PDB file of C-alpha atoms and ligand atoms in Angstrom:
ATOM      1  CA  MET A  16      65.651 255.777 182.020  1.00  0.00           C
ATOM      2  CA  GLN A  17      67.498 259.085 181.881  1.00  0.00           C
ATOM      3  CA  LEU A  18      71.232 258.759 181.339  1.00  0.00           C
ATOM      4  CA  GLU A  19      71.972 260.880 184.398  1.00  0.00           C
ATOM      5  CA  SER A  20      69.988 258.637 186.716  1.00  0.00           C
ATOM      6  CA  LEU A  21      71.549 255.540 185.128  1.00  0.00           C
ATOM      7  CA  TYR A  22      74.957 257.031 185.861  1.00  0.00           C
ATOM      8  CA  GLN A  23      73.947 257.776 189.454  1.00  0.00           C
ATOM      9  CA  ASP A  24      72.858 254.157 189.809  1.00  0.00           C
ATOM     10  CA  ILE A  25      76.245 252.936 188.535  1.00  0.00           C
ATOM     11  CA  ILE A  26      78.078 255.124 191.063  1.00  0.00           C
ATOM     12  CA  LEU A  27      75.840 254.036 193.943  1.00  0.00           C
ATOM     13  CA  ASP A  28      76.218 250.377 192.978  1.00  0.00           C
ATOM     14  CA  HIS A  29      80.021 250.621 193.089  1.00  0.00           C
ATOM     15  CA  TYR A  30      79.786 252.454 196.416  1.00  0.00           C
ATOM     16  CA  LYS A  31      77.562 249.783 197.962  1.00  0.00           C
ATOM     17  CA  HIS A  32      79.301 246.831 196.301  1.00  0.00           C
ATOM     18  CA  PRO A  33      82.947 247.800 195.804  1.00  0.00           C
ATOM     19  CA  ARG A  34      84.838 245.638 193.302  1.00  0.00           C
ATOM     20  CA  GLY A  35      88.241 244.270 194.219  1.00  0.00           C
ATOM     21  CA  ARG A  36      88.468 246.167 197.495  1.00  0.00           C
ATOM     22  CA  GLY A  37      91.137 245.106 199.995  1.00  0.00           C
ATOM     23  CA  ALA A  38      94.888 244.933 200.351  1.00  0.00           C
ATOM     24  CA  ILE A  39      97.066 242.858 198.022  1.00  0.00           C
ATOM     25  CA  ALA A  40      99.699 240.394 199.231  1.00  0.00           C
ATOM     26  CA  HIS A  41     102.874 241.740 197.629  1.00  0.00           C
ATOM     27  CA  ALA A  42     102.479 245.419 196.896  1.00  0.00           C
ATOM     28  CA  ALA A  43     105.353 246.943 194.927  1.00  0.00           C
ATOM     29  CA  GLY A  44     104.075 250.455 195.577  1.00  0.00           C
ATOM     30  CA  GLU A  45     101.492 252.109 197.783  1.00  0.00           C
ATOM     31  CA  SER A  46     100.036 255.589 198.032  1.00  0.00           C
ATOM     32  CA  HIS A  47      97.769 257.157 200.632  1.00  0.00           C
ATOM     33  CA  GLN A  48      95.874 260.221 199.452  1.00  0.00           C
ATOM     34  CA  VAL A  49      93.508 262.467 201.374  1.00  0.00           C
ATOM     35  CA  ASN A  50      90.985 265.047 200.254  1.00  0.00           C
ATOM     36  CA  PRO A  51      90.605 267.188 203.380  1.00  0.00           C
ATOM     37  CA  THR A  52      87.822 269.373 201.988  1.00  0.00           C
ATOM     38  CA  CYS A  53      85.514 266.345 201.834  1.00  0.00           C
ATOM     39  CA  GLY A  54      87.156 264.007 204.351  1.00  0.00           C
ATOM     40  CA  ASP A  55      87.948 261.313 201.803  1.00  0.00           C
ATOM     41  CA  GLU A  56      90.880 258.943 202.202  1.00  0.00           C
ATOM     42  CA  VAL A  57      92.111 256.249 199.899  1.00  0.00           C
ATOM     43  CA  THR A  58      95.116 253.951 199.897  1.00  0.00           C
ATOM     44  CA  VAL A  59      95.984 252.246 196.636  1.00  0.00           C
ATOM     45  CA  GLN A  60      98.493 249.405 196.290  1.00  0.00           C
ATOM     46  CA  VAL A  61      99.906 248.142 193.052  1.00  0.00           C
ATOM     47  CA  ALA A  62     102.075 245.336 191.712  1.00  0.00           C
ATOM     48  CA  LEU A  63     102.569 243.583 188.394  1.00  0.00           C
ATOM     49  CA  ASP A  64     101.528 240.013 187.743  1.00  0.00           C
ATOM     50  CA  ALA A  65     103.678 237.548 185.758  1.00  0.00           C
ATOM     51  CA  ASP A  66     102.108 238.741 182.500  1.00  0.00           C
ATOM     52  CA  GLY A  67     102.857 242.396 183.183  1.00  0.00           C
ATOM     53  CA  GLY A  68      99.267 243.177 184.159  1.00  0.00           C
ATOM     54  CA  LEU A  69      98.445 245.463 187.042  1.00  0.00           C
ATOM     55  CA  VAL A  70      97.404 243.991 190.374  1.00  0.00           C
ATOM     56  CA  ILE A  71      95.496 246.677 192.268  1.00  0.00           C
ATOM     57  CA  GLY A  72      94.338 246.788 195.879  1.00  0.00           C
ATOM     58  CA  TYR A  73      92.665 249.627 197.711  1.00  0.00           C
ATOM     59  CA  GLU A  74      91.078 250.676 200.978  1.00  0.00           C
ATOM     60  CA  GLY A  75      89.392 253.897 201.816  1.00  0.00           C
ATOM     61  CA  GLN A  76      86.663 255.875 203.465  1.00  0.00           C
ATOM     62  CA  GLY A  77      84.725 258.933 202.522  1.00  0.00           C
ATOM     63  CA  CYS A  78      81.951 260.051 200.227  1.00  0.00           C
ATOM     64  CA  SER A  79      80.230 257.849 197.686  1.00  0.00           C
ATOM     65  CA  ILE A  80      81.993 259.596 194.768  1.00  0.00           C
ATOM     66  CA  SER A  81      85.507 258.928 196.061  1.00  0.00           C
ATOM     67  CA  GLN A  82      84.844 255.340 197.085  1.00  0.00           C
ATOM     68  CA  ALA A  83      82.884 254.443 193.964  1.00  0.00           C
ATOM     69  CA  SER A  84      85.643 255.956 191.844  1.00  0.00           C
ATOM     70  CA  ALA A  85      88.188 253.631 193.489  1.00  0.00           C
ATOM     71  CA  SER A  86      85.995 250.616 192.762  1.00  0.00           C
ATOM     72  CA  VAL A  87      85.399 251.653 189.148  1.00  0.00           C
ATOM     73  CA  MET A  88      89.111 252.280 188.617  1.00  0.00           C
ATOM     74  CA  ALA A  89      90.191 248.961 190.148  1.00  0.00           C
ATOM     75  CA  GLU A  90      87.654 247.018 188.108  1.00  0.00           C
ATOM     76  CA  LEU A  91      88.647 248.778 184.901  1.00  0.00           C
ATOM     77  CA  LEU A  92      92.425 248.607 185.240  1.00  0.00           C
ATOM     78  CA  ALA A  93      93.182 245.400 187.157  1.00  0.00           C
ATOM     79  CA  GLY A  94      94.875 242.902 184.858  1.00  0.00           C
ATOM     80  CA  GLY A  95      95.463 245.542 182.201  1.00  0.00           C
ATOM     81  CA  SER A  96      98.797 246.974 181.158  1.00  0.00           C
ATOM     82  CA  PRO A  97     100.386 250.125 182.622  1.00  0.00           C
ATOM     83  CA  GLU A  98      99.860 251.684 179.168  1.00  0.00           C
ATOM     84  CA  GLN A  99      96.139 251.026 179.427  1.00  0.00           C
ATOM     85  CA  ALA A 100      96.105 252.608 182.899  1.00  0.00           C
ATOM     86  CA  ASP A 101      97.888 255.700 181.571  1.00  0.00           C
ATOM     87  CA  THR A 102      95.430 256.046 178.706  1.00  0.00           C
ATOM     88  CA  ALA A 103      92.400 255.631 180.967  1.00  0.00           C
ATOM     89  CA  ARG A 104      93.803 258.040 183.568  1.00  0.00           C
ATOM     90  CA  ALA A 105      94.403 260.719 180.936  1.00  0.00           C
ATOM     91  CA  ALA A 106      90.871 260.224 179.573  1.00  0.00           C
ATOM     92  CA  PHE A 107      89.375 260.396 183.083  1.00  0.00           C
ATOM     93  CA  MET A 108      91.287 263.579 183.910  1.00  0.00           C
ATOM     94  CA  ASP A 109      90.046 265.120 180.632  1.00  0.00           C
ATOM     95  CA  LEU A 110      86.517 264.081 181.569  1.00  0.00           C
ATOM     96  CA  MET A 111      86.846 265.762 184.978  1.00  0.00           C
ATOM     97  CA  ARG A 112      87.906 268.994 183.226  1.00  0.00           C
ATOM     98  CA  SER A 113      84.929 268.876 180.852  1.00  0.00           C
ATOM     99  CA  LYS A 114      82.447 270.771 183.090  1.00  0.00           C
ATOM    100  CA  GLY A 115      79.778 268.194 182.290  1.00  0.00           C
ATOM    101  CA  ALA A 116      80.194 268.526 178.532  1.00  0.00           C
ATOM    102  CA  GLY A 117      82.560 265.573 178.027  1.00  0.00           C
ATOM    103  CA  GLU A 118      81.631 262.709 175.720  1.00  0.00           C
ATOM    104  CA  PRO A 119      83.511 259.886 177.399  1.00  0.00           C
ATOM    105  CA  ASP A 120      84.615 256.796 175.487  1.00  0.00           C
ATOM    106  CA  GLU A 121      83.203 253.748 177.241  1.00  0.00           C
ATOM    107  CA  GLU A 122      85.791 251.537 175.510  1.00  0.00           C
ATOM    108  CA  VAL A 123      88.523 253.381 177.415  1.00  0.00           C
ATOM    109  CA  LEU A 124      86.702 254.299 180.614  1.00  0.00           C
ATOM    110  CA  GLY A 125      84.177 251.536 181.324  1.00  0.00           C
ATOM    111  CA  ASP A 126      81.915 252.489 184.229  1.00  0.00           C
ATOM    112  CA  ALA A 127      84.036 255.614 184.801  1.00  0.00           C
ATOM    113  CA  VAL A 128      81.890 257.307 182.121  1.00  0.00           C
ATOM    114  CA  ALA A 129      79.274 257.583 184.879  1.00  0.00           C
ATOM    115  CA  PHE A 130      81.313 260.351 186.515  1.00  0.00           C
ATOM    116  CA  VAL A 131      80.736 262.832 183.669  1.00  0.00           C
ATOM    117  CA  GLY A 132      78.079 264.624 185.763  1.00  0.00           C
ATOM    118  CA  VAL A 133      80.549 265.028 188.628  1.00  0.00           C
ATOM    119  CA  SER A 134      82.676 267.308 186.421  1.00  0.00           C
ATOM    120  CA  LYS A 135      79.958 269.976 186.733  1.00  0.00           C
ATOM    121  CA  TYR A 136      80.709 270.282 190.454  1.00  0.00           C
ATOM    122  CA  PRO A 137      84.240 271.588 191.100  1.00  0.00           C
ATOM    123  CA  ALA A 138      84.077 270.608 194.775  1.00  0.00           C
ATOM    124  CA  ARG A 139      83.485 266.956 193.860  1.00  0.00           C
ATOM    125  CA  ILE A 140      86.093 266.602 191.110  1.00  0.00           C
ATOM    126  CA  LYS A 141      88.861 266.006 193.644  1.00  0.00           C
ATOM    127  CA  CYS A 142      86.753 263.247 195.230  1.00  0.00           C
ATOM    128  CA  ALA A 143      86.526 261.440 191.899  1.00  0.00           C
ATOM    129  CA  LEU A 144      90.201 261.919 191.043  1.00  0.00           C
ATOM    130  CA  LEU A 145      91.589 260.835 194.430  1.00  0.00           C
ATOM    131  CA  PRO A 146      92.034 257.098 193.729  1.00  0.00           C
ATOM    132  CA  TRP A 147      93.388 257.777 190.220  1.00  0.00           C
ATOM    133  CA  VAL A 148      96.022 260.103 191.654  1.00  0.00           C
ATOM    134  CA  ALA A 149      96.824 257.481 194.304  1.00  0.00           C
ATOM    135  CA  LEU A 150      97.313 254.788 191.659  1.00  0.00           C
ATOM    136  CA  GLN A 151      99.582 257.054 189.630  1.00  0.00           C
ATOM    137  CA  ASP A 152     101.693 257.765 192.726  1.00  0.00           C
ATOM    138  CA  ALA A 153     101.750 254.069 193.730  1.00  0.00           C
ATOM    139  CA  GLU A 154     102.885 253.104 190.216  1.00  0.00           C
ATOM    140  CA  ALA A 155     105.646 255.712 190.358  1.00  0.00           C
ATOM    141  CA  LYS A 156     106.830 254.399 193.746  1.00  0.00           C
ATOM    142  CA  ALA A 157     106.822 250.854 192.361  1.00  0.00           C
ATOM    143  CA  GLY A 158     108.856 251.923 189.352  1.00  0.00           C
ATOM    144  CA  ILE A 159     106.028 250.871 187.062  1.00  0.00           C
ATOM    145  CA  ALA A 160     105.988 253.015 183.983  1.00  0.00           C
ATOM    146  CA  ALA A 161     104.209 252.507 180.715  1.00  0.00           C
ATOM    147  CA  GLY A 162     106.561 251.105 178.117  1.00  0.00           C
ATOM    148  CA  VAL A 163     109.300 250.119 180.552  1.00  0.00           C
ATOM    149  CA  PRO A 164     109.963 246.371 180.450  1.00  0.00           C
ATOM    150  CA  GLN A 165     110.096 244.586 183.787  1.00  0.00           C
ATOM    151  CA  ASP A 166     111.199 241.143 184.831  1.00  0.00           C
ATOM    152  CA  GLU A 167     108.991 238.692 186.714  1.00  0.00           C
ATOM    153  CA  GLU A 168     109.781 240.235 190.089  1.00  0.00           C
ATOM    154  CA  GLY A 169     108.651 243.616 188.880  1.00  0.00           C
ATOM    155  CA  ARG A 170     112.146 245.128 188.638  1.00  0.00           C
ATOM    156  CA  THR A 171     112.735 247.436 185.749  1.00  0.00           C
ATOM    157  CA  ALA A 172     115.393 246.191 183.354  1.00  0.00           C
TER     158      ALA A 172
HETATM  159 ZN1   ZN B 205      84.363 263.307 198.586  1.00  0.00          ZN
END
């Protein structure tokens, strides 16, 4: 199977069977982002669990790229540290700037490597980035920052 069609299958699978979709009970931060050129909307909620791992919830509507990207992101980053989320977000943003020539690291990006083809289409890049931008904003609103210690209630020390 061609890599490109495998990647399309991954994106379609996340679109049809979103992972971890839905609101979370005690969100510490929330961000609603819209991409008016495509009509995409996504709301991402975030909190920290007792071990300092990210708890991520999301809802949204729009094209398959935007919604699959939210599912891929939530699956990849839920339970991981804010540092891991920062690293993956930076790698994904680099990938989206690669104009299709990126060589994504699956260790860092998981299924998000499937979006490499999207970076060839400037109009779709914002679709793919929308949930990642929403998570970054939600983390900022929650006061979650990589490297900043927090107590069990999620307050920064
Ligand atoms: Zn879109």
